[in-house]
GROMACS .gro file of C-alpha atoms in nm:
model
  409
    1THR     CA    1  -4.022   1.074   2.702
    2ASP     CA    2  -3.811   0.797   2.550
    3LYS     CA    3  -3.794   0.963   2.209
    4GLN     CA    4  -3.676   1.289   2.365
    5SER     CA    5  -3.416   1.125   2.575
    6GLY     CA    6  -3.303   0.918   2.269
    7GLY     CA    7  -3.283   1.241   2.068
    8LYS     CA    8  -3.053   1.393   2.325
    9VAL     CA    9  -2.827   1.094   2.359
   10GLY     CA   10  -2.736   1.084   1.992
   11PRO     CA   11  -2.577   1.432   1.974
   12ILE     CA   12  -2.402   1.381   2.305
   13LEU     CA   13  -2.244   1.056   2.187
   14LEU     CA   14  -2.147   1.227   1.862
   15VAL     CA   15  -1.977   1.513   2.053
   16ILE     CA   16  -1.794   1.264   2.275
   17LEU     CA   17  -1.664   1.065   1.971
   18LEU     CA   18  -1.551   1.385   1.800
   19ALA     CA   19  -1.366   1.493   2.108
   20VAL     CA   20  -1.194   1.154   2.139
   21LEU     CA   21  -1.099   1.174   1.772
   22PHE     CA   22  -0.964   1.521   1.813
   23LEU     CA   23  -0.759   1.429   2.118
   24THR     CA   24  -0.623   1.119   1.937
   25LEU     CA   25  -0.504   1.336   1.649
   26ILE     CA   26  -0.336   1.578   1.896
   27MET     CA   27  -0.156   1.297   2.069
   28ALA     CA   28  -0.052   1.151   1.733
   29ARG     CA   29   0.091   1.496   1.624
   30PHE     CA   30   0.024   1.429   1.259
   31TRP     CA   31  -0.040   1.765   1.088
   32VAL     CA   32  -0.206   1.647   0.762
   33PRO     CA   33  -0.547   1.564   0.921
   34PHE     CA   34  -0.547   1.906   1.096
   35LEU     CA   35  -0.504   2.074   0.760
   36GLY     CA   36  -0.824   1.903   0.648
   37ILE     CA   37  -1.004   1.988   0.967
   38GLY     CA   38  -0.899   2.351   0.932
   39ALA     CA   39  -1.029   2.365   0.578
   40ALA     CA   40  -1.356   2.204   0.686
   41MET     CA   41  -1.397   2.462   0.964
   42LEU     CA   42  -1.344   2.748   0.717
   43ALA     CA   43  -1.610   2.600   0.493
   44LEU     CA   44  -1.857   2.565   0.784
   45ILE     CA   45  -1.787   2.920   0.903
   46PHE     CA   46  -1.856   3.041   0.548
   47LEU     CA   47  -2.188   2.858   0.545
   48GLU     CA   48  -2.273   2.983   0.895
   49LEU     CA   49  -2.215   3.344   0.784
   50LYS     CA   50  -2.387   3.303   0.449
   51ILE     CA   51  -2.700   3.118   0.546
   52LYS     CA   52  -2.781   3.229   0.897
   53LYS     CA   53  -2.868   3.592   0.947
   54LYS     CA   54  -2.849   3.563   1.328
   55GLN     CA   55  -2.535   3.392   1.423
   56SER     CA   56  -2.546   3.108   1.688
   57LYS     CA   57  -2.299   3.019   1.955
   58SER     CA   58  -2.180   2.727   1.739
   59ILE     CA   59  -1.967   2.963   1.523
   60ILE     CA   60  -1.749   3.030   1.839
   61LEU     CA   61  -1.679   2.657   1.857
   62LEU     CA   62  -1.592   2.648   1.486
   63PHE     CA   63  -1.338   2.932   1.529
   64MET     CA   64  -1.187   2.753   1.829
   65ILE     CA   65  -1.139   2.428   1.632
   66LEU     CA   66  -0.996   2.628   1.339
   67ALA     CA   67  -0.747   2.804   1.570
   68ILE     CA   68  -0.635   2.470   1.728
   69SER     CA   69  -0.598   2.312   1.384
   70LEU     CA   70  -0.384   2.605   1.254
   71PHE     CA   71  -0.170   2.582   1.565
   72PHE     CA   72  -0.087   2.211   1.510
   73VAL     CA   73  -0.028   2.260   1.137
   74LEU     CA   74   0.209   2.546   1.194
   75GLY     CA   75   0.381   2.346   1.473
   76ASN     CA   76   0.504   2.103   1.203
   77PHE     CA   77   0.698   2.390   1.035
   78ILE     CA   78   0.787   2.625   1.317
   79ARG     CA   79   1.053   2.487   1.539
   80PHE     CA   80   0.977   2.676   1.862
   81LEU     CA   81   0.618   2.551   1.860
   82ASN     CA   82   0.688   2.219   2.026
   83PHE     CA   83   0.437   2.005   2.205
   84GLY     CA   84   0.657   1.840   2.468
   85PHE     CA   85   0.405   1.932   2.743
   86LEU     CA   86   0.125   1.726   2.574
   87PRO     CA   87   0.085   1.348   2.603
   88SER     CA   88   0.167   1.159   2.290
   89PHE     CA   89   0.205   0.814   2.143
   90GLN     CA   90   0.442   0.680   1.874
   91LEU     CA   91   0.282   0.606   1.538
   92PRO     CA   92   0.435   0.348   1.306
   93LEU     CA   93   0.711   0.518   1.101
   94GLU     CA   94   0.597   0.611   0.751
   95ILE     CA   95   0.867   0.684   0.504
   96VAL     CA   96   0.793   0.810   0.154
   97PRO     CA   97   1.030   0.948  -0.115
   98SER     CA   98   1.042   1.322  -0.156
   99LEU     CA   99   0.855   1.510  -0.436
  100SER     CA  100   1.175   1.566  -0.636
  101SER     CA  101   1.263   1.196  -0.610
  102SER     CA  102   0.909   1.086  -0.709
  103TRP     CA  103   0.915   1.329  -1.006
  104SER     CA  104   1.253   1.221  -1.125
  105VAL     CA  105   1.137   0.861  -1.132
  106ALA     CA  106   0.825   0.964  -1.323
  107ARG     CA  107   1.027   1.162  -1.571
  108ALA     CA  108   1.266   0.875  -1.631
  109THR     CA  109   0.971   0.636  -1.678
  110PHE     CA  110   0.817   0.862  -1.941
  111GLN     CA  111   1.148   0.874  -2.135
  112GLU     CA  112   1.146   0.498  -2.179
  113GLY     CA  113   0.906   0.530  -2.466
  114LEU     CA  114   0.567   0.643  -2.597
  115THR     CA  115   0.392   0.347  -2.438
  116GLN     CA  116   0.527   0.425  -2.093
  117PHE     CA  117   0.445   0.787  -2.136
  118LEU     CA  118   0.082   0.716  -2.222
  119PHE     CA  119   0.009   0.415  -2.006
  120GLY     CA  120   0.281   0.407  -1.747
  121SER     CA  121   0.487   0.116  -1.616
  122GLY     CA  122   0.186  -0.084  -1.505
  123PRO     CA  123  -0.017  -0.132  -1.187
  124ALA     CA  124   0.182  -0.173  -0.862
  125THR     CA  125   0.516  -0.121  -1.029
  126PHE     CA  126   0.638   0.191  -0.853
  127GLN     CA  127   0.894   0.008  -0.645
  128TYR     CA  128   1.058  -0.142  -0.953
  129GLN     CA  129   1.073   0.193  -1.129
  130PHE     CA  130   1.214   0.358  -0.815
  131GLY     CA  131   1.479   0.086  -0.787
  132LEU     CA  132   1.573   0.137  -1.150
  133TYR     CA  133   1.592   0.521  -1.139
  134LYS     CA  134   1.655   0.613  -0.781
  135ASP     CA  135   1.916   0.885  -0.719
  136ILE     CA  136   2.256   0.748  -0.607
  137SER     CA  137   2.275   1.022  -0.340
  138LEU     CA  138   2.007   0.833  -0.143
  139ASN     CA  139   2.280   0.575  -0.060
  140ALA     CA  140   2.447   0.836   0.165
  141THR     CA  141   2.130   0.851   0.388
  142ASN     CA  142   1.982   0.615   0.639
  143PHE     CA  143   1.717   0.519   0.384
  144TRP     CA  144   1.955   0.364   0.129
  145GLY     CA  145   1.799   0.016   0.172
  146VAL     CA  146   1.433   0.117   0.185
  147ARG     CA  147   1.222  -0.020  -0.104
  148PHE     CA  148   0.965   0.251  -0.164
  149VAL     CA  149   0.644   0.109  -0.299
  150GLN     CA  150   0.466   0.450  -0.341
  151GLY     CA  151   0.548   0.803  -0.428
  152ILE     CA  152   0.502   1.104  -0.202
  153ASN     CA  153   0.132   1.096  -0.264
  154ALA     CA  154  -0.137   0.889  -0.442
  155VAL     CA  155  -0.149   1.100  -0.755
  156MET     CA  156   0.229   1.080  -0.803
  157THR     CA  157   0.211   0.703  -0.765
  158HIS     CA  158  -0.058   0.679  -1.026
  159LEU     CA  159   0.140   0.906  -1.258
  160ILE     CA  160   0.414   0.641  -1.275
  161ASN     CA  161   0.191   0.335  -1.277
  162LEU     CA  162  -0.084   0.464  -1.514
  163GLY     CA  163   0.095   0.718  -1.726
  164ALA     CA  164  -0.033   1.039  -1.877
  165LEU     CA  165  -0.370   0.905  -1.995
  166GLY     CA  166  -0.447   0.718  -1.674
  167THR     CA  167  -0.348   1.019  -1.458
  168ILE     CA  168  -0.557   1.262  -1.672
  169ALA     CA  169  -0.857   1.030  -1.633
  170LEU     CA  170  -0.798   1.015  -1.257
  171LEU     CA  171  -0.769   1.393  -1.228
  172LEU     CA  172  -1.091   1.449  -1.433
  173PHE     CA  173  -1.269   1.201  -1.200
  174LEU     CA  174  -1.140   1.377  -0.894
  175ALA     CA  175  -1.230   1.720  -1.044
  176LEU     CA  176  -1.579   1.596  -1.094
  177LEU     CA  177  -1.606   1.476  -0.731
  178LEU     CA  178  -1.460   1.802  -0.612
  179PHE     CA  179  -1.705   1.998  -0.821
  180GLU     CA  180  -1.999   1.799  -0.688
  181GLY     CA  181  -1.872   1.837  -0.334
  182VAL     CA  182  -1.814   2.217  -0.352
  183LYS     CA  183  -2.157   2.262  -0.530
  184ALA     CA  184  -2.336   2.071  -0.260
  185LEU     CA  185  -2.146   2.254   0.011
  186LEU     CA  186  -2.228   2.599  -0.126
  187SER     CA  187  -2.598   2.511  -0.156
  188GLY     CA  188  -2.605   2.382   0.202
  189HIS     CA  189  -2.686   2.025   0.092
  190ARG     CA  190  -2.535   1.750   0.304
  191PRO     CA  191  -2.250   1.966   0.436
  192ALA     CA  192  -2.091   1.687   0.642
  193ILE     CA  193  -2.079   1.446   0.339
  194SER     CA  194  -1.957   1.718   0.107
  195LEU     CA  195  -1.679   1.822   0.346
  196GLY     CA  196  -1.572   1.465   0.391
  197LEU     CA  197  -1.563   1.413   0.020
  198ILE     CA  198  -1.362   1.731  -0.048
  199TYR     CA  199  -1.125   1.635   0.228
  200LEU     CA  200  -1.061   1.286   0.091
  201VAL     CA  201  -1.003   1.423  -0.263
  202LEU     CA  202  -0.741   1.660  -0.127
  203MET     CA  203  -0.575   1.379   0.073
  204LEU     CA  204  -0.492   1.204  -0.260
  205PHE     CA  205  -0.256   1.494  -0.330
  206LEU     CA  206  -0.112   1.502   0.024
  207TYR     CA  207  -0.086   1.134   0.137
  208PRO     CA  208   0.008   0.795  -0.011
  209GLN     CA  209  -0.283   0.578  -0.131
  210ASN     CA  210  -0.434   0.305   0.080
  211PHE     CA  211  -0.749   0.098   0.092
  212VAL     CA  212  -0.933   0.302   0.360
  213LEU     CA  213  -0.876   0.627   0.167
  214TYR     CA  214  -1.026   0.496  -0.152
  215PHE     CA  215  -1.308   0.311   0.026
  216LEU     CA  216  -1.426   0.622   0.211
  217LEU     CA  217  -1.392   0.831  -0.102
  218PHE     CA  218  -1.626   0.605  -0.307
  219VAL     CA  219  -1.869   0.565  -0.013
  220LEU     CA  220  -1.911   0.939   0.040
  221ALA     CA  221  -1.920   0.998  -0.339
  222ALA     CA  222  -2.207   0.747  -0.367
  223LEU     CA  223  -2.396   0.896  -0.075
  224LEU     CA  224  -2.372   1.239  -0.205
  225ILE     CA  225  -2.480   1.151  -0.561
  226LYS     CA  226  -2.765   0.929  -0.423
  227SER     CA  227  -2.887   1.221  -0.206
  228GLU     CA  228  -2.903   1.460  -0.508
  229HIS     CA  229  -3.108   1.239  -0.741
  230ILE     CA  230  -3.468   1.113  -0.732
  231GLU     CA  231  -3.515   0.740  -0.701
  232GLY     CA  232  -3.635   0.560  -1.018
  233VAL     CA  233  -3.769   0.214  -1.098
  234ILE     CA  234  -3.655   0.009  -1.401
  235ALA     CA  235  -3.918  -0.237  -1.509
  236ILE     CA  236  -3.767  -0.564  -1.629
  237ALA     CA  237  -4.049  -0.817  -1.572
  238ASN     CA  238  -4.251  -0.711  -1.876
  239THR     CA  239  -3.970  -0.760  -2.130
  240PRO     CA  240  -3.828  -1.113  -2.182
  241ILE     CA  241  -3.504  -0.978  -2.325
  242ARG     CA  242  -3.451  -0.745  -2.032
  243THR     CA  243  -3.534  -1.022  -1.785
  244PHE     CA  244  -3.281  -1.254  -1.950
  245SER     CA  245  -3.016  -0.990  -1.975
  246PHE     CA  246  -3.057  -0.882  -1.615
  247SER     CA  247  -3.059  -1.241  -1.490
  248LEU     CA  248  -2.749  -1.327  -1.691
  249LEU     CA  249  -2.573  -1.008  -1.567
  250LEU     CA  250  -2.662  -1.101  -1.211
  251MET     CA  251  -2.530  -1.455  -1.252
  252ILE     CA  252  -2.203  -1.322  -1.393
  253LEU     CA  253  -2.165  -1.086  -1.102
  254ILE     CA  254  -2.234  -1.359  -0.853
  255MET     CA  255  -1.979  -1.591  -1.015
  256MET     CA  256  -1.720  -1.314  -1.018
  257SER     CA  257  -1.788  -1.225  -0.652
  258VAL     CA  258  -1.754  -1.590  -0.548
  259SER     CA  259  -1.432  -1.632  -0.748
  260ILE     CA  260  -1.280  -1.321  -0.597
  261ILE     CA  261  -1.378  -1.423  -0.248
  262TYR     CA  262  -1.230  -1.769  -0.311
  263VAL     CA  263  -0.899  -1.626  -0.428
  264GLN     CA  264  -0.875  -1.385  -0.145
  265VAL     CA  265  -0.948  -1.663   0.110
  266GLN     CA  266  -0.677  -1.873  -0.044
  267ARG     CA  267  -0.429  -1.585  -0.023
  268TYR     CA  268  -0.529  -1.518   0.339
  269LEU     CA  269  -0.476  -1.882   0.436
  270GLY     CA  270  -0.141  -1.870   0.262
  271SER     CA  271  -0.037  -1.562   0.457
  272ILE     CA  272  -0.129  -1.732   0.784
  273TYR     CA  273   0.095  -2.034   0.707
  274PHE     CA  274   0.372  -1.795   0.586
  275GLN     CA  275   0.365  -1.597   0.912
  276SER     CA  276   0.365  -1.919   1.110
  277SER     CA  277   0.670  -2.039   0.921
  278LEU     CA  278   0.857  -1.711   0.997
  279GLN     CA  279   0.763  -1.753   1.363
  280SER     CA  280   0.896  -2.110   1.368
  281PHE     CA  281   1.225  -2.002   1.213
  282ASN     CA  282   1.284  -1.665   1.379
  283ILE     CA  283   1.174  -1.757   1.729
  284ASP     CA  284   1.231  -2.133   1.753
  285GLY     CA  285   1.518  -2.137   1.495
  286ASP     CA  286   1.378  -2.465   1.352
  287VAL     CA  287   1.400  -2.483   0.979
  288GLU     CA  288   1.246  -2.830   0.974
  289LYS     CA  289   0.924  -2.690   1.124
  290ALA     CA  290   0.929  -2.381   0.899
  291LEU     CA  291   0.975  -2.567   0.573
  292PRO     CA  292   0.642  -2.759   0.572
  293LYS     CA  293   0.451  -2.440   0.660
  294LEU     CA  294   0.621  -2.262   0.369
  295LEU     CA  295   0.509  -2.538   0.140
  296MET     CA  296   0.154  -2.511   0.266
  297ALA     CA  297   0.162  -2.135   0.208
  298LEU     CA  298   0.261  -2.197  -0.156
  299ASP     CA  299  -0.018  -2.455  -0.190
  300PHE     CA  300  -0.262  -2.176  -0.117
  301ASP     CA  301  -0.080  -1.899  -0.307
  302SER     CA  302   0.159  -2.060  -0.560
  303ARG     CA  303   0.245  -1.736  -0.744
  304ASN     CA  304   0.370  -1.540  -0.445
  305ASP     CA  305   0.739  -1.473  -0.516
  306LEU     CA  306   0.799  -1.371  -0.150
  307TYR     CA  307   0.706  -1.718  -0.034
  308LEU     CA  308   0.933  -1.869  -0.302
  309GLN     CA  309   1.223  -1.645  -0.180
  310ASN     CA  310   1.184  -1.772   0.168
  311LEU     CA  311   1.145  -2.133   0.056
  312ALA     CA  312   1.471  -2.108  -0.145
  313GLN     CA  313   1.648  -1.973   0.159
  314ALA     CA  314   1.507  -2.242   0.385
  315PHE     CA  315   1.636  -2.506   0.140
  316LEU     CA  316   1.970  -2.330   0.122
  317LEU     CA  317   2.006  -2.336   0.498
  318LYS     CA  318   1.944  -2.709   0.496
  319VAL     CA  319   2.215  -2.742   0.226
  320ASN     CA  320   2.461  -2.550   0.438
  321ASN     CA  321   2.378  -2.761   0.743
  322ILE     CA  322   2.439  -3.081   0.546
  323ALA     CA  323   2.766  -2.949   0.404
  324ASN     CA  324   2.893  -2.874   0.753
  325LYS     CA  325   2.809  -3.209   0.892
  326SER     CA  326   3.090  -3.447   0.983
  327THR     CA  327   3.020  -3.787   0.825
  328ASP     CA  328   3.159  -4.132   0.777
  329GLN     CA  329   3.190  -4.345   0.462
  330GLU     CA  330   2.863  -4.534   0.525
  331SER     CA  331   2.633  -4.225   0.564
  332LEU     CA  332   2.793  -4.034   0.281
  333PRO     CA  333   2.557  -4.148   0.004
  334GLU     CA  334   2.256  -4.055   0.208
  335LEU     CA  335   2.396  -3.703   0.286
  336GLN     CA  336   2.481  -3.660  -0.079
  337ALA     CA  337   2.128  -3.741  -0.175
  338GLN     CA  338   1.987  -3.499   0.084
  339PHE     CA  339   2.228  -3.235  -0.040
  340SER     CA  340   2.130  -3.275  -0.404
  341SER     CA  341   1.751  -3.277  -0.311
  342ASN     CA  342   1.764  -2.966  -0.100
  343LEU     CA  343   1.994  -2.780  -0.347
  344GLY     CA  344   1.757  -2.869  -0.630
  345GLY     CA  345   1.468  -2.742  -0.418
  346ALA     CA  346   1.645  -2.410  -0.350
  347ILE     CA  347   1.731  -2.354  -0.717
  348GLN     CA  348   1.387  -2.456  -0.834
  349ALA     CA  349   1.211  -2.216  -0.588
  350ALA     CA  350   1.446  -1.929  -0.666
  351LYS     CA  351   1.410  -1.973  -1.037
  352ARG     CA  352   1.036  -1.999  -1.011
  353ALA     CA  353   1.035  -1.667  -0.827
  354THR     CA  354   1.233  -1.497  -1.110
  355GLU     CA  355   0.983  -1.643  -1.360
  356ILE     CA  356   0.682  -1.518  -1.179
  357ASN     CA  357   0.824  -1.166  -1.113
  358PRO     CA  358   1.136  -1.101  -1.316
  359LYS     CA  359   1.116  -0.729  -1.235
  360ASP     CA  360   1.195  -0.773  -0.867
  361SER     CA  361   1.571  -0.764  -0.811
  362GLN     CA  362   1.533  -0.946  -0.481
  363ASN     CA  363   1.433  -1.262  -0.665
  364TRP     CA  364   1.756  -1.252  -0.869
  365LEU     CA  365   1.958  -1.178  -0.557
  366VAL     CA  366   1.815  -1.490  -0.380
  367LEU     CA  367   1.887  -1.701  -0.689
  368GLY     CA  368   2.243  -1.564  -0.697
  369LYS     CA  369   2.286  -1.629  -0.329
  370VAL     CA  370   2.182  -1.992  -0.374
  371TYR     CA  371   2.453  -2.043  -0.643
  372GLU     CA  372   2.710  -1.837  -0.447
  373ASP     CA  373   2.686  -2.054  -0.139
  374VAL     CA  374   2.769  -2.372  -0.332
  375ILE     CA  375   3.050  -2.229  -0.551
  376VAL     CA  376   3.306  -2.456  -0.383
  377LEU     CA  377   3.089  -2.765  -0.408
  378VAL     CA  378   2.915  -2.731  -0.749
  379PRO     CA  379   3.107  -2.669  -1.072
  380GLY     CA  380   2.970  -2.374  -1.274
  381ALA     CA  381   2.794  -2.219  -0.973
  382ALA     CA  382   3.018  -1.907  -0.988
  383GLU     CA  383   2.904  -1.826  -1.339
  384LYS     CA  384   2.539  -1.880  -1.256
  385ALA     CA  385   2.574  -1.657  -0.945
  386ILE     CA  386   2.735  -1.371  -1.146
  387GLU     CA  387   2.469  -1.406  -1.416
  388SER     CA  388   2.195  -1.373  -1.158
  389TYR     CA  389   2.356  -1.078  -0.986
  390ASN     CA  390   2.397  -0.903  -1.320
  391GLU     CA  391   2.023  -0.939  -1.378
  392ALA     CA  392   1.964  -0.783  -1.041
  393LEU     CA  393   2.206  -0.501  -1.129
  394LYS     CA  394   2.006  -0.421  -1.441
  395LEU     CA  395   1.701  -0.370  -1.220
  396GLU     CA  396   1.866  -0.178  -0.941
  397PRO     CA  397   2.194  -0.026  -1.072
  398ASN     CA  398   2.242   0.196  -0.765
  399ASN     CA  399   2.172  -0.065  -0.499
  400PRO     CA  400   2.488  -0.121  -0.284
  401LEU     CA  401   2.372  -0.471  -0.188
  402VAL     CA  402   2.363  -0.582  -0.549
  403VAL     CA  403   2.710  -0.440  -0.629
  404THR     CA  404   2.855  -0.595  -0.315
  405ALA     CA  405   2.705  -0.942  -0.394
  406LEU     CA  406   2.840  -0.922  -0.752
  407ALA     CA  407   3.185  -0.829  -0.624
  408ARG     CA  408   3.175  -1.108  -0.373
  409ALA     CA  409   3.080  -1.370  -0.634
   0.00000   0.00000   0.00000
């Protein structure tokens, strides 16, 4: 019948998808997912032995997957276990600081004061703390110029950004999720969801944070909690105060959602114009085409310091082009006006970037570069350049680029 055929197609498609996923992981040669798969297989084997008195053939498949997972995990640490005979594809290179580097930055951040110890340096500030406290020995490696935005894993990043209190709250929350997942797994309730939840919690200790990781974590947590509790109904129609409160809350949520969507759409449109400006400049080499697109990007996202950095550099390029032009006496006033206008635009954009994000040394470097390029033409530019580079040096004292720029000025 149709129902029976439909019931067979579902499991077959699931097996095919799992096989494709497993082969993709093998070709990627990334050991962390195999560690999670191996742990999941151990849990399923435990449940198979605990619950079922008569073992099925599926336990053989579980042992096979466990053995393959262990093989690929060990292959990351044992040199002679190479996989040259297997097909592979190159993943984008992911570089993260080591555990010792991440911890040294966290320790230095805590020593700044009680506020930093309790509440951290603030959300999304890891890269600034790393630039401030990075080990100078990193300059002797190929990664001396890398600006790390995260620690070795999500928890270490949160330790620096959120401090002791925020990290304790996060660990308690993860411990609660882990407890619920293990409890559901041992009782045989929703083993797939439970294993997925446990796996994602462990990934926060093994992998840097990203949107997909947290999205799946909260989705699986919601599914597990929902499946463990009986549905209930809250009556609001019979009570005017409840009806009004619920309606007001719903309106506030709708307004907040619309506002967030509007802001994100603005930022997305800004990023489109920004990428188009980079393409116009890098591929076509036309700063005249790139400049209007940069201005449009800033119209959509006026507080993006990266856009302002590039705008300042675009104006500065026009300044240099004007300064290198050969001119006669008649066109000199026009060129002087263009020179002053573009130089003013470069300085204004670079200054605005430092005002929006004074913690980013790159903003001060761009401002210093603007002044440095007109030292010969503008009186007092050398002092302004040195002042800007000194600000950058305070933020990244061990950055060779900053020291070189300061010496050059």
